[in-house]
Amino acid sequence: PTALALDKKKNVMYVALANGIKMVNITTNMLIHVAGRGQFVSSSNGMDARNASFSKITGMALDTLNDKLYVTDGGDLSSLH
């Protein structure tokens, strides 16, 4: 993984791979693909997470108040919803 983010209850962990994001429900051990199309292209700011493309995810932060995941992608900051 290139980055990790936890929700405030620590029940859900977001795991960034090179060009996509997986969500792990720690309680149920379920793994769900939540972001990225598997293409190494950066085009994700403000778009639906499932349609985002990333070149190289280097960091993430979860805004639990606004239900947004912020991702640094090759030096660019993007917000997903």
XYZ file of N, CA, C and O in Angstrom:
324
model
N 0.828 -1.213 0.000
C 0.000 0.000 0.000
C 0.860 1.260 0.000
O 1.927 1.284 0.581
N 0.327 2.296 -0.644
C 1.061 3.559 -0.681
C 0.533 4.555 0.342
O 1.195 5.533 0.636
N -0.690 4.324 0.895
C -1.259 5.214 1.915
C -2.397 4.485 2.630
O -3.013 3.576 2.069
N -2.683 4.912 3.870
C -3.768 4.353 4.672
C -4.560 5.482 5.313
O -4.009 6.523 5.650
N -5.870 5.261 5.520
C -6.716 6.214 6.250
C -7.756 5.410 7.021
O -8.293 4.427 6.506
N -8.035 5.816 8.257
C -9.023 5.149 9.110
C -10.188 6.077 9.388
O -10.000 7.282 9.530
N -11.400 5.501 9.521
C -12.527 6.319 9.954
C -12.394 6.581 11.451
O -11.572 5.979 12.130
N -13.202 7.506 11.977
C -13.022 7.917 13.364
C -13.356 6.809 14.365
O -12.849 6.812 15.471
N -14.188 5.841 13.981
C -14.498 4.724 14.871
C -13.524 3.566 14.701
O -13.588 2.582 15.400
N -12.633 3.690 13.740
C -11.622 2.681 13.423
C -12.244 1.348 13.026
O -11.718 0.287 13.333
N -13.395 1.421 12.340
C -14.044 0.230 11.811
C -13.739 0.019 10.338
O -13.876 -1.080 9.832
N -13.364 1.108 9.657
C -13.118 1.056 8.220
C -11.744 1.635 7.924
O -11.386 2.689 8.432
N -10.986 0.920 7.103
C -9.664 1.383 6.697
C -9.647 1.490 5.180
O -10.102 0.580 4.482
N -9.156 2.608 4.677
C -8.972 2.806 3.247
C -7.513 2.535 2.925
O -6.619 3.058 3.585
N -7.274 1.713 1.921
C -5.928 1.309 1.537
C -5.692 1.755 0.100
O -6.429 1.359 -0.809
N -4.679 2.591 -0.092
C -4.335 3.059 -1.437
C -3.280 2.150 -2.039
O -2.257 1.867 -1.419
N -3.569 1.706 -3.231
C -2.585 0.998 -4.034
C -2.061 2.014 -5.035
O -2.423 3.183 -4.969
N -1.238 1.619 -5.951
C -0.635 2.594 -6.864
C -1.676 3.429 -7.599
O -1.525 4.634 -7.738
N -2.769 2.821 -8.070
C -3.736 3.565 -8.875
C -5.186 3.228 -8.525
O -6.069 3.310 -9.365
N -5.449 2.875 -7.284
C -6.805 2.588 -6.840
C -6.889 2.538 -5.326
O -5.866 2.488 -4.652
N -8.115 2.546 -4.807
C -8.323 2.545 -3.360
C -9.298 1.442 -2.988
O -10.348 1.285 -3.627
N -8.954 0.674 -1.985
C -9.802 -0.382 -1.447
C -10.267 0.037 -0.058
O -9.555 0.718 0.672
N -11.475 -0.389 0.306
C -11.994 -0.159 1.645
C -12.062 -1.507 2.345
O -12.603 -2.473 1.797
N -11.508 -1.573 3.544
C -11.543 -2.790 4.336
C -12.424 -2.524 5.546
O -12.138 -1.631 6.345
N -13.511 -3.286 5.667
C -14.338 -3.211 6.865
C -13.677 -4.128 7.888
O -13.679 -5.354 7.731
N -13.095 -3.549 8.906
C -12.320 -4.304 9.881
C -13.221 -5.232 10.698
O -12.811 -6.316 11.097
N -14.475 -4.842 10.908
C -15.404 -5.653 11.686
C -15.819 -6.915 10.934
O -15.854 -8.001 11.498
N -16.125 -6.769 9.637
C -16.620 -7.910 8.851
C -15.546 -8.551 7.972
O -15.810 -9.580 7.340
N -14.365 -7.947 7.887
C -13.274 -8.415 7.027
C -13.634 -8.374 5.539
O -13.081 -9.118 4.754
N -14.559 -7.500 5.160
C -14.919 -7.349 3.749
C -13.983 -6.357 3.066
O -13.635 -5.334 3.639
N -13.603 -6.671 1.845
C -12.747 -5.817 1.023
C -13.561 -5.341 -0.175
O -14.125 -6.153 -0.910
N -13.640 -4.018 -0.363
C -14.442 -3.441 -1.429
C -13.592 -2.450 -2.216
O -12.920 -1.606 -1.626
N -13.640 -2.542 -3.536
C -12.959 -1.563 -4.401
C -13.824 -0.297 -4.439
O -14.979 -0.355 -4.829
N -13.267 0.841 -4.004
C -14.075 2.066 -3.922
C -13.638 3.178 -4.865
O -14.420 4.085 -5.138
N -12.425 3.149 -5.357
C -11.980 4.257 -6.216
C -10.894 3.794 -7.175
O -10.085 2.936 -6.853
N -10.898 4.424 -8.326
C -9.877 4.161 -9.334
C -10.339 3.155 -10.369
O -11.047 2.204 -10.058
N -9.948 3.412 -11.607
C -10.319 2.526 -12.715
C -9.163 1.648 -13.148
O -9.256 0.958 -14.147
N -8.058 1.688 -12.420
C -6.916 0.866 -12.786
C -6.063 1.436 -13.890
O -5.235 0.754 -14.457
N -6.263 2.705 -14.209
C -5.465 3.363 -15.242
C -4.495 4.324 -14.573
O -4.839 4.976 -13.603
N -3.293 4.410 -15.099
C -2.297 5.317 -14.551
C -2.413 6.690 -15.204
O -1.584 7.120 -15.980
N -3.508 7.391 -14.909
C -3.775 8.732 -15.421
C -4.347 9.528 -14.267
O -5.124 9.012 -13.483
N -3.980 10.776 -14.140
C -4.498 11.602 -13.053
C -5.666 12.439 -13.542
O -5.492 13.394 -14.274
N -6.888 12.062 -13.130
C -8.082 12.854 -13.433
C -9.154 12.478 -12.427
O -9.957 11.610 -12.666
N -9.118 13.132 -11.244
C -10.016 12.669 -10.203
C -10.655 13.764 -9.371
O -11.567 13.479 -8.618
N -10.245 14.997 -9.465
C -10.708 16.019 -8.527
C -12.207 16.255 -8.623
O -12.730 16.618 -9.660
N -12.900 16.044 -7.497
C -14.311 16.328 -7.394
C -15.236 15.327 -8.069
O -16.438 15.488 -8.044
N -14.702 14.295 -8.658
C -15.563 13.353 -9.361
C -15.940 12.177 -8.475
O -15.386 11.982 -7.415
N -16.903 11.416 -8.942
C -17.304 10.203 -8.256
C -16.095 9.271 -8.162
O -15.369 9.078 -9.142
N -15.880 8.715 -6.999
C -14.681 7.926 -6.733
C -14.511 6.747 -7.691
O -13.406 6.431 -8.109
N -15.606 6.109 -8.064
C -15.503 4.932 -8.940
C -15.004 5.274 -10.330
O -14.461 4.422 -11.026
N -15.160 6.522 -10.748
C -14.719 6.939 -12.079
C -13.364 7.627 -12.079
O -12.888 8.039 -13.129
N -12.763 7.776 -10.928
C -11.480 8.479 -10.828
C -10.349 7.651 -11.440
O -10.397 6.427 -11.459
N -9.341 8.338 -11.916
C -8.106 7.709 -12.384
C -6.950 8.339 -11.637
O -6.958 9.542 -11.372
N -5.978 7.550 -11.301
C -4.828 8.035 -10.528
C -3.533 7.676 -11.235
O -3.439 6.641 -11.890
N -2.525 8.527 -11.057
C -1.213 8.202 -11.608
C -0.334 7.544 -10.554
O 0.327 6.560 -10.828
N -0.342 8.069 -9.318
C 0.432 7.462 -8.231
C -0.043 8.068 -6.917
O 0.304 9.197 -6.582
N -0.846 7.326 -6.164
C -1.362 7.817 -4.893
C -0.236 7.797 -3.869
O 0.427 6.784 -3.672
N -0.014 8.959 -3.228
C 1.064 9.060 -2.247
C 0.563 9.383 -0.841
O 1.322 9.313 0.109
N -0.719 9.748 -0.700
C -1.263 10.045 0.624
C -2.774 10.153 0.582
O -3.361 10.360 -0.476
N -3.404 9.993 1.759
C -4.860 10.097 1.872
C -5.217 10.676 3.233
O -4.497 10.477 4.207
N -6.361 11.351 3.296
C -6.938 11.824 4.559
C -8.450 11.725 4.430
O -9.017 12.079 3.404
N -9.106 11.267 5.472
C -10.545 11.097 5.471
C -11.190 12.206 6.289
O -10.877 12.391 7.461
N -12.079 12.973 5.659
C -12.859 14.014 6.327
C -14.189 13.383 6.716
O -15.098 13.262 5.903
N -14.312 12.962 7.973
C -15.505 12.234 8.404
C -16.715 13.144 8.574
O -17.848 12.676 8.507
N -16.516 14.444 8.758
C -17.649 15.362 8.887
C -18.373 15.574 7.564
O -19.588 15.719 7.513
N -17.606 15.623 6.474
C -18.176 15.882 5.152
C -18.190 14.655 4.252
O -18.536 14.755 3.081
N -17.777 13.518 4.780
C -17.790 12.256 4.046
C -17.008 12.342 2.746
O -17.478 11.941 1.685
N -15.793 12.894 2.826
C -14.924 12.999 1.653
C -13.572 12.375 1.964
O -13.081 12.457 3.085
N -13.004 11.792 0.956
C -11.664 11.233 1.041
C -10.762 12.108 0.180
O -11.037 12.316 -1.006
N -9.715 12.656 0.772
C -8.750 13.481 0.039
C -7.546 12.615 -0.310
O -7.048 11.869 0.525
N -7.103 12.739 -1.542
C -6.036 11.891 -2.053
C -4.969 12.760 -2.694
O -5.283 13.655 -3.479
N -3.713 12.515 -2.355
C -2.612 13.145 -3.091
C -2.180 12.159 -4.159
O -1.882 11.010 -3.885
N -2.184 12.642 -5.374
C -1.936 11.792 -6.534
C -0.838 12.414 -7.374
O -1.078 13.378 -8.092
N 0.352 11.902 -7.248
C 1.467 12.430 -8.027
C 1.729 13.898 -7.767
O 2.091 14.638 -8.664
N 1.465 14.361 -6.545
C 1.683 15.753 -6.194
C 0.433 16.609 -6.259
O 0.437 17.745 -5.799
N -0.668 16.110 -6.837
C -1.915 16.854 -6.910
C -2.836 16.399 -5.778
O -2.878 15.230 -5.438
N -3.630 17.333 -5.219
C -4.599 17.005 -4.186
C -5.981 16.931 -4.815
O -6.416 17.849 -5.497
N -6.666 15.821 -4.598
C -8.011 15.622 -5.143
C -8.959 15.255 -4.020
O -8.572 14.637 -3.042
N -10.234 15.625 -4.173
C -11.249 15.191 -3.228
C -12.210 14.274 -3.955
O -12.587 14.519 -5.097
N -12.584 13.186 -3.281
C -13.499 12.214 -3.853
C -14.750 12.165 -3.032
O -14.741 12.403 -1.827
N -15.851 11.834 -3.634
C -17.098 11.657 -2.894
C -17.843 10.452 -3.411
O -17.530 9.861 -4.383
